[in-house]
XYZ file of N, CA, C and O in Angstrom:
744
model
N -39.518 5.636 22.664
C -39.533 5.336 21.318
C -38.449 5.956 20.844
O -37.816 5.548 19.950
N -38.336 7.285 20.928
C -37.047 8.378 20.355
C -35.600 7.696 20.746
O -34.785 7.679 19.837
N -35.496 7.126 22.023
C -34.174 6.406 22.359
C -34.006 5.284 21.436
O -32.600 4.867 21.037
N -34.994 4.472 21.329
C -34.701 3.205 20.468
C -34.491 3.663 19.112
O -33.528 2.877 18.603
N -35.254 4.505 18.499
C -34.903 4.918 17.082
C -33.463 5.467 16.900
O -33.199 5.227 15.870
N -33.224 6.311 18.052
C -31.748 6.913 17.868
C -30.744 5.700 17.843
O -29.773 5.828 16.967
N -30.937 4.966 18.855
C -29.989 3.765 18.902
C -29.879 3.012 17.667
O -28.868 2.627 17.128
N -31.179 2.605 16.891
C -31.192 1.868 15.628
C -30.576 2.661 14.362
O -29.766 1.988 13.846
N -30.723 4.006 14.579
C -30.292 4.971 13.409
C -28.576 4.890 13.606
O -27.800 4.735 12.875
N -28.198 4.866 14.865
C -26.695 4.976 15.191
C -26.084 3.540 14.889
O -24.946 3.668 14.297
N -26.648 2.346 15.249
C -26.320 1.327 14.914
C -26.325 0.953 13.318
O -25.268 0.454 12.711
N -27.285 1.436 12.471
C -27.060 1.533 11.331
C -25.928 2.108 10.523
O -25.418 1.808 9.396
N -25.567 3.435 11.252
C -24.682 4.320 10.686
C -23.089 3.483 10.843
O -22.360 3.373 10.057
N -23.072 3.104 11.875
C -21.950 2.025 12.392
C -21.809 1.043 11.510
O -20.740 0.611 10.956
N -22.854 0.056 11.348
C -22.881 -0.947 10.395
C -22.428 -0.522 8.941
O -21.558 -1.178 8.258
N -23.106 0.734 8.683
C -22.692 0.885 6.892
C -21.281 1.485 6.921
O -20.619 1.099 6.038
N -20.526 1.896 8.040
C -19.266 2.508 7.911
C -18.506 0.846 8.049
O -17.538 1.222 7.264
N -18.731 0.085 8.777
C -17.986 -1.130 8.823
C -18.061 -1.848 7.532
O -16.873 -2.325 6.979
N -19.129 -1.934 6.909
C -19.520 -2.276 5.548
C -18.571 -1.655 4.471
O -18.035 -2.159 3.470
N -18.584 -0.449 4.727
C -17.716 0.382 3.834
C -16.189 -0.030 3.651
O -15.631 -0.024 2.740
N -15.803 -0.134 4.907
C -14.368 -0.462 5.205
C -14.085 -1.777 4.566
O -13.301 -2.158 3.841
N -15.067 -2.612 5.087
C -14.751 -4.197 4.452
C -14.868 -4.196 2.731
O -14.173 -4.671 2.203
N -15.755 -3.402 2.214
C -15.821 -3.274 0.789
C -14.585 -2.605 0.076
O -14.110 -3.027 -0.697
N -14.102 -1.539 0.801
C -13.044 -1.165 0.063
C -11.776 -1.605 0.629
O -10.919 -1.685 -0.292
N -11.663 -2.674 1.516
C -10.398 -3.483 1.756
C -10.665 -4.525 0.795
O -9.637 -4.729 0.184
N -11.743 -5.220 0.423
C -11.626 -6.104 -0.619
C -11.204 -5.599 -2.043
O -10.556 -6.197 -2.681
N -11.890 -4.343 -2.170
C -11.412 -3.559 -3.530
C -10.009 -3.322 -3.818
O -9.508 -3.549 -4.869
N -9.497 -2.953 -2.458
C -7.991 -2.191 -2.711
C -7.047 -3.367 -2.372
O -5.960 -3.273 -2.635
N -7.397 -4.203 -1.601
C -6.512 -5.384 -0.878
C -5.971 -5.256 0.485
O -5.162 -5.920 0.815
N -6.086 -3.973 0.802
C -5.587 -3.559 2.289
C -6.726 -2.934 3.110
O -7.321 -2.036 2.294
N -6.550 -3.075 4.321
C -7.642 -2.280 5.024
C -6.851 -0.932 5.608
O -5.637 -0.838 5.521
N -7.644 0.104 5.785
C -6.913 1.214 6.332
C -6.219 1.271 7.809
O -7.097 1.053 8.674
N -5.141 1.225 7.817
C -4.279 0.794 9.055
C -3.822 2.098 9.567
O -2.749 2.606 8.665
N -3.857 2.648 10.651
C -3.065 3.900 10.984
C -1.516 3.325 11.220
O -0.962 2.226 11.586
N -0.534 4.515 11.102
C 0.876 4.009 11.125
C 1.272 4.293 12.539
O 0.916 5.632 13.127
N 1.802 3.608 13.293
C 1.993 3.570 14.637
C 3.102 4.786 14.858
O 3.680 5.537 14.060
N 2.939 5.306 16.158
C 4.170 6.276 16.344
C 5.418 6.284 16.234
O 6.322 6.968 15.777
N 5.708 4.860 16.725
C 7.358 4.604 16.344
C 7.814 4.456 15.038
O 8.595 5.033 14.542
N 6.724 3.831 14.304
C 7.091 3.906 12.704
C 7.060 5.328 12.113
O 8.002 5.516 11.084
N 5.895 6.075 12.430
C 5.708 7.364 11.970
C 7.441 8.061 12.409
O 7.979 8.763 11.468
N 7.745 8.129 13.544
C 8.906 8.725 13.855
C 10.271 8.249 12.910
O 10.739 9.435 12.648
N 10.333 7.035 12.895
C 11.501 6.770 12.276
C 11.352 7.046 10.820
O 12.271 7.469 10.040
N 10.094 7.060 10.147
C 10.046 7.458 8.801
C 10.236 8.662 8.474
O 10.821 9.086 7.496
N 9.465 9.482 9.326
C 9.890 11.006 9.337
C 11.178 11.420 9.287
O 11.742 12.378 8.794
N 12.111 10.767 10.184
C 13.387 11.031 10.401
C 13.979 10.871 9.139
O 15.271 11.544 8.891
N 13.645 10.076 8.421
C 14.633 10.060 6.629
C 14.025 11.177 5.883
O 14.301 10.959 4.839
N 13.118 12.285 6.112
C 12.658 13.223 5.285
C 13.312 14.427 5.848
O 13.086 14.746 7.101
N 13.910 15.022 5.007
C 14.734 16.566 5.426
C 13.423 17.479 5.755
O 12.397 17.531 5.007
N 13.416 18.269 6.933
C 12.506 19.164 7.141
C 12.286 20.179 6.078
O 11.216 21.002 6.139
N 13.277 20.498 5.339
C 13.277 21.764 4.530
C 13.047 21.262 3.131
O 13.069 21.767 2.009
N 12.370 20.000 3.116
C 11.910 19.322 1.771
C 10.854 20.337 1.047
O 9.866 20.730 1.818
N 11.220 20.592 -0.152
C 9.935 21.333 -0.716
C 9.373 20.491 -1.938
O 9.822 19.609 -2.240
N 8.610 21.281 -2.644
C 7.978 20.404 -3.842
C 6.666 19.592 -3.141
O 6.057 19.909 -2.211
N 6.304 18.520 -3.958
C 5.064 17.892 -3.544
C 5.344 16.554 -3.045
O 6.139 15.762 -3.397
N 4.993 16.192 -1.817
C 4.955 14.947 -1.244
C 3.672 14.047 -1.570
O 2.714 14.901 -1.048
N 3.946 12.990 -2.045
C 2.581 12.151 -2.315
C 2.549 11.099 -1.238
O 3.462 10.542 -0.887
N 1.341 10.964 -0.448
C 1.161 9.851 0.321
C 0.089 9.000 -0.318
O -1.097 9.548 -0.425
N 0.539 7.830 -0.737
C -0.373 7.033 -1.352
C -1.001 5.941 -0.263
O -0.278 5.033 0.202
N -2.313 6.353 -0.246
C -3.197 5.127 0.894
C -3.086 5.933 1.951
O -2.421 5.179 2.898
N -3.475 7.261 2.346
C -3.562 7.729 3.673
C -4.246 7.066 4.755
O -4.057 7.597 5.935
N -5.388 6.445 4.398
C -5.791 5.680 5.565
C -6.838 6.905 6.415
O -7.440 7.691 5.924
N -6.203 6.739 7.772
C -6.970 7.648 8.630
C -6.136 8.853 8.783
O -6.592 9.694 9.591
N -5.216 9.158 8.174
C -4.312 10.552 8.055
C -3.449 10.665 9.076
O -2.644 11.564 9.211
N -3.148 9.458 9.661
C -2.103 9.663 10.875
C -0.805 10.368 10.244
O -0.170 11.138 10.730
N -0.105 9.417 9.019
C 1.026 9.725 8.473
C 0.854 11.215 7.748
O 1.765 11.989 7.406
N -0.271 11.496 7.216
C -0.332 12.766 6.126
C -0.174 13.827 6.946
O 0.629 14.805 6.827
N -0.867 14.002 8.122
C -0.975 15.123 9.012
C 0.705 15.451 9.595
O 1.260 16.353 9.594
N 1.157 14.094 10.091
C 2.476 14.191 10.432
C 3.504 14.741 9.536
O 4.652 15.536 9.568
N 3.477 14.027 8.168
C 4.093 14.619 6.782
C 4.157 16.038 6.757
O 5.057 16.954 6.496
N 2.741 16.575 6.819
C 2.403 17.999 6.657
C 3.121 18.756 7.797
O 3.690 19.890 7.477
N 3.246 18.436 8.992
C 3.840 19.125 9.992
C 5.290 19.064 9.812
O 6.018 19.875 10.128
N 5.962 17.912 9.448
C 7.403 17.653 9.307
C 7.966 18.384 8.450
O 9.052 19.049 8.296
N 7.219 18.715 7.214
C 7.844 19.328 5.859
C 6.926 20.530 5.519
O 6.019 20.402 4.500
N 6.913 21.556 6.486
C 6.062 22.654 6.117
C 6.171 23.626 4.692
O 5.227 24.028 4.364
N 7.390 23.470 4.343
C 7.670 23.924 2.977
C 7.125 23.196 1.787
O 7.003 23.487 0.725
N 6.728 21.886 2.248
C 6.167 20.925 1.048
C 4.727 20.862 0.831
O 3.946 21.244 1.934
N 4.057 20.591 -0.262
C 2.868 20.449 -0.337
C 2.702 19.043 -0.180
O 2.936 18.243 -1.016
N 1.815 18.460 0.812
C 1.455 17.084 0.986
C 0.229 16.608 0.440
O -0.867 17.293 0.654
N 0.168 15.930 -0.459
C -1.236 15.551 -1.289
C -1.357 13.774 -0.855
O -0.459 13.102 -1.187
N -2.454 13.627 -0.089
C -2.772 12.362 0.500
C -4.001 11.576 -0.180
O -5.024 12.364 -0.211
N -3.744 10.502 -0.700
C -4.936 9.930 -1.404
C -5.254 8.737 -0.683
O -4.653 7.988 0.077
N -6.657 8.679 -0.555
C -7.393 7.627 0.056
C -8.889 7.338 -0.672
O -9.641 8.221 -0.823
N -8.999 6.027 -0.864
C -10.231 5.701 -1.417
C -11.484 5.313 -0.529
O -12.381 5.646 -0.866
N -11.073 4.874 0.672
C -12.175 4.350 1.686
C -12.723 5.520 2.180
O -11.954 6.435 2.828
N -14.140 5.748 1.958
C -14.907 6.934 2.527
C -14.592 7.085 3.901
O -14.764 8.287 4.399
N -14.942 5.870 4.761
C -14.801 6.572 6.433
C -13.477 6.933 6.906
O -13.408 7.923 7.581
N -12.359 6.530 6.424
C -11.201 7.027 6.745
C -10.993 8.300 6.109
O -10.273 9.274 6.748
N -11.327 8.481 4.744
C -11.316 9.911 4.143
C -12.057 10.848 5.051
O -11.402 11.802 5.246
N -13.127 10.581 5.340
C -14.258 11.505 5.966
C -13.522 11.670 7.388
O -13.474 13.115 7.845
N -12.822 10.923 8.212
C -12.279 11.026 9.309
C -11.017 12.108 9.220
O -10.922 13.223 9.725
N -10.397 12.006 7.966
C -9.184 12.845 7.809
C -9.779 14.129 7.196
O -8.999 15.471 7.902
N -10.626 14.037 6.500
C -11.259 15.437 6.184
C -11.794 16.294 7.169
O -11.693 17.530 7.655
N -12.460 15.676 8.223
C -12.885 16.351 9.406
C -11.827 16.769 10.112
O -11.821 17.857 10.685
N -10.742 15.843 10.391
C -9.418 16.519 11.140
C -9.020 17.599 10.584
O -8.254 18.548 11.144
N -8.938 17.824 9.173
C -8.304 18.998 8.428
C -9.253 19.949 8.747
O -8.912 21.152 8.701
N -10.506 19.715 8.799
C -11.381 20.987 9.013
C -11.119 21.604 10.407
O -11.256 22.614 10.727
N -10.888 20.754 11.337
C -10.987 21.073 12.672
C -9.455 21.539 13.156
O -9.400 22.419 14.086
N -8.499 21.185 12.690
C -6.977 21.357 12.720
C -6.452 21.400 11.733
O -5.358 20.498 11.138
N -6.689 22.575 10.854
C -6.109 22.345 9.299
C -4.617 22.830 9.287
O -4.023 23.247 9.842
N -4.095 21.911 8.333
C -2.511 22.163 7.751
C -2.839 22.831 6.559
O -3.199 22.076 5.646
N -2.174 24.085 6.468
C -2.469 24.686 5.070
C -1.673 24.031 3.830
O -2.151 24.211 2.672
N -0.666 23.161 4.120
C 0.235 22.506 3.202
C -0.382 20.928 2.857
O 0.339 20.391 2.131
N -1.672 20.511 3.403
C -2.059 19.446 3.290
C -3.311 19.429 2.430
O -4.054 19.957 2.628
N -3.524 18.655 1.438
C -4.394 18.296 0.527
C -4.942 16.930 0.587
O -4.103 16.051 0.263
N -6.264 16.621 0.827
C -6.679 15.295 1.031
C -7.330 15.101 -0.411
O -8.207 15.714 -0.514
N -7.329 13.956 -0.930
C -7.978 13.453 -2.125
C -8.674 12.057 -1.945
O -8.116 10.980 -1.450
N -9.818 12.001 -2.176
C -10.446 10.419 -2.395
C -10.390 10.252 -3.739
O -11.405 10.279 -4.471
N -9.188 9.750 -4.207
C -9.101 9.228 -5.379
C -8.087 8.164 -5.415
O -7.410 8.117 -4.459
N -8.202 7.491 -6.608
C -7.313 6.361 -6.824
C -5.785 7.018 -7.190
O -5.752 7.483 -8.215
N -5.052 6.711 -6.458
C -3.667 7.120 -6.958
C -3.043 6.658 -8.151
O -2.114 7.396 -8.890
N -3.488 5.392 -8.347
C -2.817 4.854 -9.606
C -3.618 5.596 -11.010
O -3.000 5.593 -12.152
N -4.548 6.380 -10.891
C -4.963 7.557 -11.958
C -4.431 8.858 -11.733
O -4.379 9.608 -12.700
N -3.384 9.078 -10.709
C -2.899 10.474 -10.691
C -1.295 10.414 -11.419
O -0.859 9.437 -11.684
N -0.795 11.599 -11.593
C 0.277 11.468 -12.025
C 1.373 11.768 -10.938
O 1.078 12.610 -10.073
N 2.537 11.095 -10.978
C 3.570 11.279 -9.906
C 4.552 12.190 -10.380
O 5.572 12.431 -9.690
N 4.684 12.644 -11.676
C 5.738 13.425 -12.419
C 6.159 14.624 -11.568
O 7.354 14.945 -11.535
N 5.402 15.152 -10.792
C 5.733 16.409 -9.861
C 6.255 16.080 -8.688
O 6.613 16.982 -7.700
N 6.226 14.859 -8.094
C 6.335 14.710 -6.690
C 7.982 14.775 -6.345
O 8.857 14.275 -7.102
N 8.177 15.181 -5.208
C 9.612 15.473 -4.566
C 9.970 14.434 -3.950
O 11.003 13.944 -3.597
N 9.067 13.669 -3.210
C 9.077 12.423 -2.562
C 7.616 11.684 -2.561
O 6.643 12.353 -2.805
N 7.684 10.458 -2.261
C 6.458 9.659 -2.106
C 6.626 8.705 -1.041
O 7.575 7.987 -0.676
N 5.407 8.733 -0.186
C 5.503 7.948 0.837
C 4.436 6.801 0.683
O 3.351 7.384 0.558
N 4.508 5.458 1.130
C 3.348 4.657 1.098
C 3.428 3.561 2.141
O 4.583 3.266 2.580
N 2.131 3.239 2.413
C 1.960 2.025 3.413
C 1.146 1.028 2.719
O -0.302 1.327 2.941
N 1.290 0.070 1.624
C 0.469 -0.360 0.957
C 0.455 -1.994 1.357
O 0.647 -2.450 2.236
N 0.601 -2.818 0.047
C 0.465 -4.165 0.295
C 1.272 -4.745 -0.971
O 1.464 -3.816 -1.858
N 1.989 -5.921 -0.742
C 2.779 -6.320 -2.046
C 2.146 -6.148 -3.303
O 2.927 -5.707 -4.264
N 1.119 -6.502 -3.718
C 0.586 -6.469 -4.996
C 0.337 -5.056 -5.392
O 0.779 -4.857 -6.562
N 0.249 -4.106 -4.561
C 0.055 -2.792 -4.867
C 1.588 -2.106 -5.291
O 1.757 -1.432 -6.204
N 2.460 -2.389 -4.321
C 3.965 -2.118 -4.449
C 4.573 -2.768 -5.787
O 5.167 -2.078 -6.487
N 4.008 -4.062 -6.330
C 4.484 -4.553 -7.536
C 3.950 -3.687 -8.695
O 4.697 -3.514 -9.580
N 2.788 -3.478 -8.617
C 1.931 -2.719 -9.465
C 2.710 -1.162 -9.637
O 2.792 -0.483 -10.649
N 3.177 -0.635 -8.634
C 3.330 0.907 -8.377
C 4.935 0.867 -8.755
O 5.311 2.126 -9.530
N 5.645 -0.021 -8.343
C 7.284 0.145 -9.076
C 7.425 0.582 -10.254
O 8.367 1.493 -10.533
N 6.972 0.010 -11.315
C 7.210 0.614 -12.840
C 6.891 2.138 -12.709
O 7.294 2.790 -13.785
N 5.712 2.263 -12.270
C 5.185 3.948 -12.328
C 5.996 4.840 -11.811
O 6.321 5.847 -12.164
N 6.722 4.381 -10.708
C 7.540 5.143 -9.780
C 8.839 5.434 -10.570
O 9.214 6.502 -11.055
N 9.191 4.227 -11.248
C 10.448 4.559 -12.087
C 10.325 5.170 -13.338
O 11.223 6.021 -13.622
N 9.140 5.065 -13.740
C 8.993 5.900 -15.016
C 8.545 7.109 -14.806
O 8.718 8.098 -15.871
N 7.869 7.511 -13.667
C 7.386 9.116 -14.028
C 8.112 9.904 -12.893
O 8.020 11.081 -13.084
N 8.819 9.443 -11.793
C 9.544 10.061 -11.005
C 10.924 10.719 -11.509
O 11.343 9.689 -12.255
N 11.474 11.735 -11.352
C 12.688 12.195 -11.551
C 13.491 11.296 -11.046
O 13.531 11.089 -9.659
N 14.786 11.097 -11.501
C 16.087 10.359 -10.766
C 16.252 11.387 -9.572
O 16.173 12.528 -9.743
N 16.586 10.577 -8.630
C 16.696 11.139 -7.184
C 15.756 11.258 -6.385
O 15.805 11.635 -5.359
N 14.413 11.339 -6.912
C 13.273 11.477 -5.950
C 13.404 10.249 -4.993
O 13.635 9.076 -5.307
N 12.792 10.565 -3.745
C 12.883 9.537 -2.748
C 11.537 9.049 -2.395
O 10.510 9.781 -2.731
N 11.833 7.722 -2.323
C 10.342 6.790 -2.010
C 10.591 6.142 -0.766
O 11.747 5.646 -0.533
N 9.610 6.501 0.169
C 9.630 5.782 1.570
C 8.406 4.872 1.622
O 7.307 5.160 1.309
N 8.874 3.653 2.045
C 7.506 2.598 2.114
C 7.866 1.905 3.419
O 9.009 1.767 4.109
N 6.683 1.772 4.270
C 6.782 0.945 5.670
C 6.139 -0.399 5.213
O 5.230 -0.315 4.529
N 6.679 -1.178 5.878
C 6.264 -2.947 5.799
C 6.642 -3.561 4.609
O 6.979 -4.369 4.499
N 6.265 -2.791 3.453
C 6.274 -3.532 2.073
C 7.437 -2.983 1.297
O 7.408 -1.677 1.044
N 8.323 -4.026 0.818
C 9.404 -3.260 -0.258
C 9.141 -3.266 -1.373
O 7.907 -3.828 -2.018
N 9.611 -2.475 -2.427
C 9.560 -2.257 -3.854
C 10.233 -3.381 -4.391
O 11.592 -3.219 -4.384
N 9.852 -4.453 -5.013
C 10.464 -5.467 -5.637
C 11.269 -4.910 -6.939
O 10.998 -4.305 -7.778
N 12.649 -5.494 -6.782
C 13.483 -5.089 -7.807
C 14.267 -3.721 -7.530
O 15.094 -3.618 -8.329
N 13.991 -2.970 -6.541
C 14.542 -1.844 -6.056
C 15.385 -2.192 -5.085
O 15.212 -2.954 -3.865
N 16.416 -1.676 -5.161
C 17.659 -1.703 -3.896
C 17.653 -0.481 -2.957
O 17.809 0.411 -3.627
N 16.865 -0.450 -1.702
C 16.915 0.554 -0.885
C 18.306 1.112 -0.614
O 19.306 0.619 -0.319
N 18.318 2.512 -0.433
C 19.446 3.240 0.133
C 19.580 3.085 1.524
O 20.906 2.927 2.014
N 18.336 2.777 1.963
C 18.520 2.400 3.724
C 17.143 1.672 3.931
O 16.191 1.623 3.467
N 17.469 0.617 4.868
C 16.390 -0.037 5.115
C 16.652 -0.188 6.958
O 17.549 -0.315 7.491
N 15.408 0.101 7.621
C 15.306 0.123 9.034
C 14.436 -1.043 9.548
O 13.560 -1.135 8.777
N 14.793 -1.320 10.738
C 13.727 -2.147 11.448
C 13.412 -1.320 12.684
O 14.082 -1.257 13.670
N 12.348 -0.901 12.689
C 11.637 -0.227 14.000
C 11.544 -1.102 15.184
O 11.115 -2.357 15.082
N 11.845 -0.828 16.303
C 11.773 -1.434 17.488
C 10.381 -1.551 18.092
O 10.218 -0.739 18.926
N 9.350 -2.035 17.467
C 8.015 -2.046 17.768
C 7.738 -3.556 17.894
O 8.500 -4.686 17.708
N 6.334 -3.872 18.296
C 6.033 -5.130 18.354
C 6.114 -5.870 16.947
O 6.605 -7.185 17.228
N 5.914 -5.258 15.803
C 5.963 -5.938 14.678
C 7.355 -6.380 13.894
O 7.658 -6.599 12.951
N 8.455 -5.337 14.664
C 9.727 -5.229 14.202
C 9.458 -4.684 12.565
O 9.915 -5.247 11.789
N 8.810 -3.545 12.622
C 8.297 -2.891 11.105
C 9.617 -2.559 10.319
O 10.259 -1.783 10.663
N 9.543 -3.095 9.026
C 10.879 -2.507 8.203
C 10.317 -1.375 7.582
O 9.126 -1.075 7.124
N 11.154 -0.447 7.303
C 11.055 0.807 6.551
C 12.214 1.021 5.372
O 13.094 0.678 5.877
N 11.736 1.235 4.514
C 12.523 1.397 3.147
C 12.597 2.690 2.778
O 11.861 3.283 2.340
N 13.927 3.086 2.478
C 14.119 4.233 1.529
C 14.756 3.941 0.515
O 15.899 3.358 0.383
N 14.297 4.505 -0.544
C 14.577 4.332 -2.040
C 14.996 5.738 -2.585
O 14.428 6.791 -2.210
N 15.779 5.753 -3.635
C 15.942 6.711 -4.505
C 15.804 6.318 -6.034
O 16.191 5.294 -6.315
N 14.900 6.929 -6.794
C 14.605 6.915 -8.210
C 15.977 6.712 -8.847
O 16.645 7.739 -8.993
N 16.600 5.467 -9.327
C 17.988 5.523 -10.358
C 17.684 6.471 -11.335
O 16.724 6.704 -11.916
N 18.926 6.947 -12.067
C 18.969 7.533 -13.365
C 18.566 6.748 -14.383
O 18.824 5.584 -14.272
N 18.171 7.124 -15.360
C 17.464 6.488 -16.491
C 18.673 6.084 -17.320
O 19.848 6.846 -17.347
N 18.863 4.697 -17.719
C 19.949 4.274 -18.668
C 20.071 5.125 -19.776
O 21.307 5.531 -20.216
N 19.241 5.774 -20.477
C 19.256 6.755 -21.652
C 19.855 8.112 -21.328
O 19.884 8.848 -22.203
N 19.785 8.421 -20.062
C 20.456 9.626 -19.492
C 19.290 10.440 -19.588
O 19.498 11.844 -19.110
N 18.057 10.440 -19.851
C 17.069 11.413 -19.938
C 16.383 11.481 -18.561
O 16.475 10.642 -17.648
N 15.663 12.709 -18.241
C 14.981 12.909 -16.969
C 13.316 12.361 -17.072
O 12.775 12.283 -17.268
């Protein structure tokens, strides 16, 4: 009987986790997808190792990119946002088991956060979120701040550099820099 009860409990937990991911996928418009090793390598190569300040990762999913960012930029503070509870819990547990002192995981909606202190922003979102994000980035980030996105472009922005990763999906990576404001203010 205990074996059957344990099996049912495990099944219930698994089902709850899957339903949680489905719910948050419908809520946010994208499922938590890990960044592949090839894409991660190319994306990280566009950031200097001596980067300082705050790096925001918007939609960190399972944390594959957040941890890599923390390792690549040890002098920067990496703040990773994720709403979906299961991927967030996975990242949280990984941070407890193999902590990165410069990594902070937040289970928050990044659209409610301030971007003004960021020295770089990294994202893997979806077209609707990128459209919504573009004016926030232009309005809150200091001119010259770098924005890295993989798979989806920022509409109306001209990338400094666009790469295509040699992977199964021919994944595009876009590197942007926040332009100077027309009124000359920061």
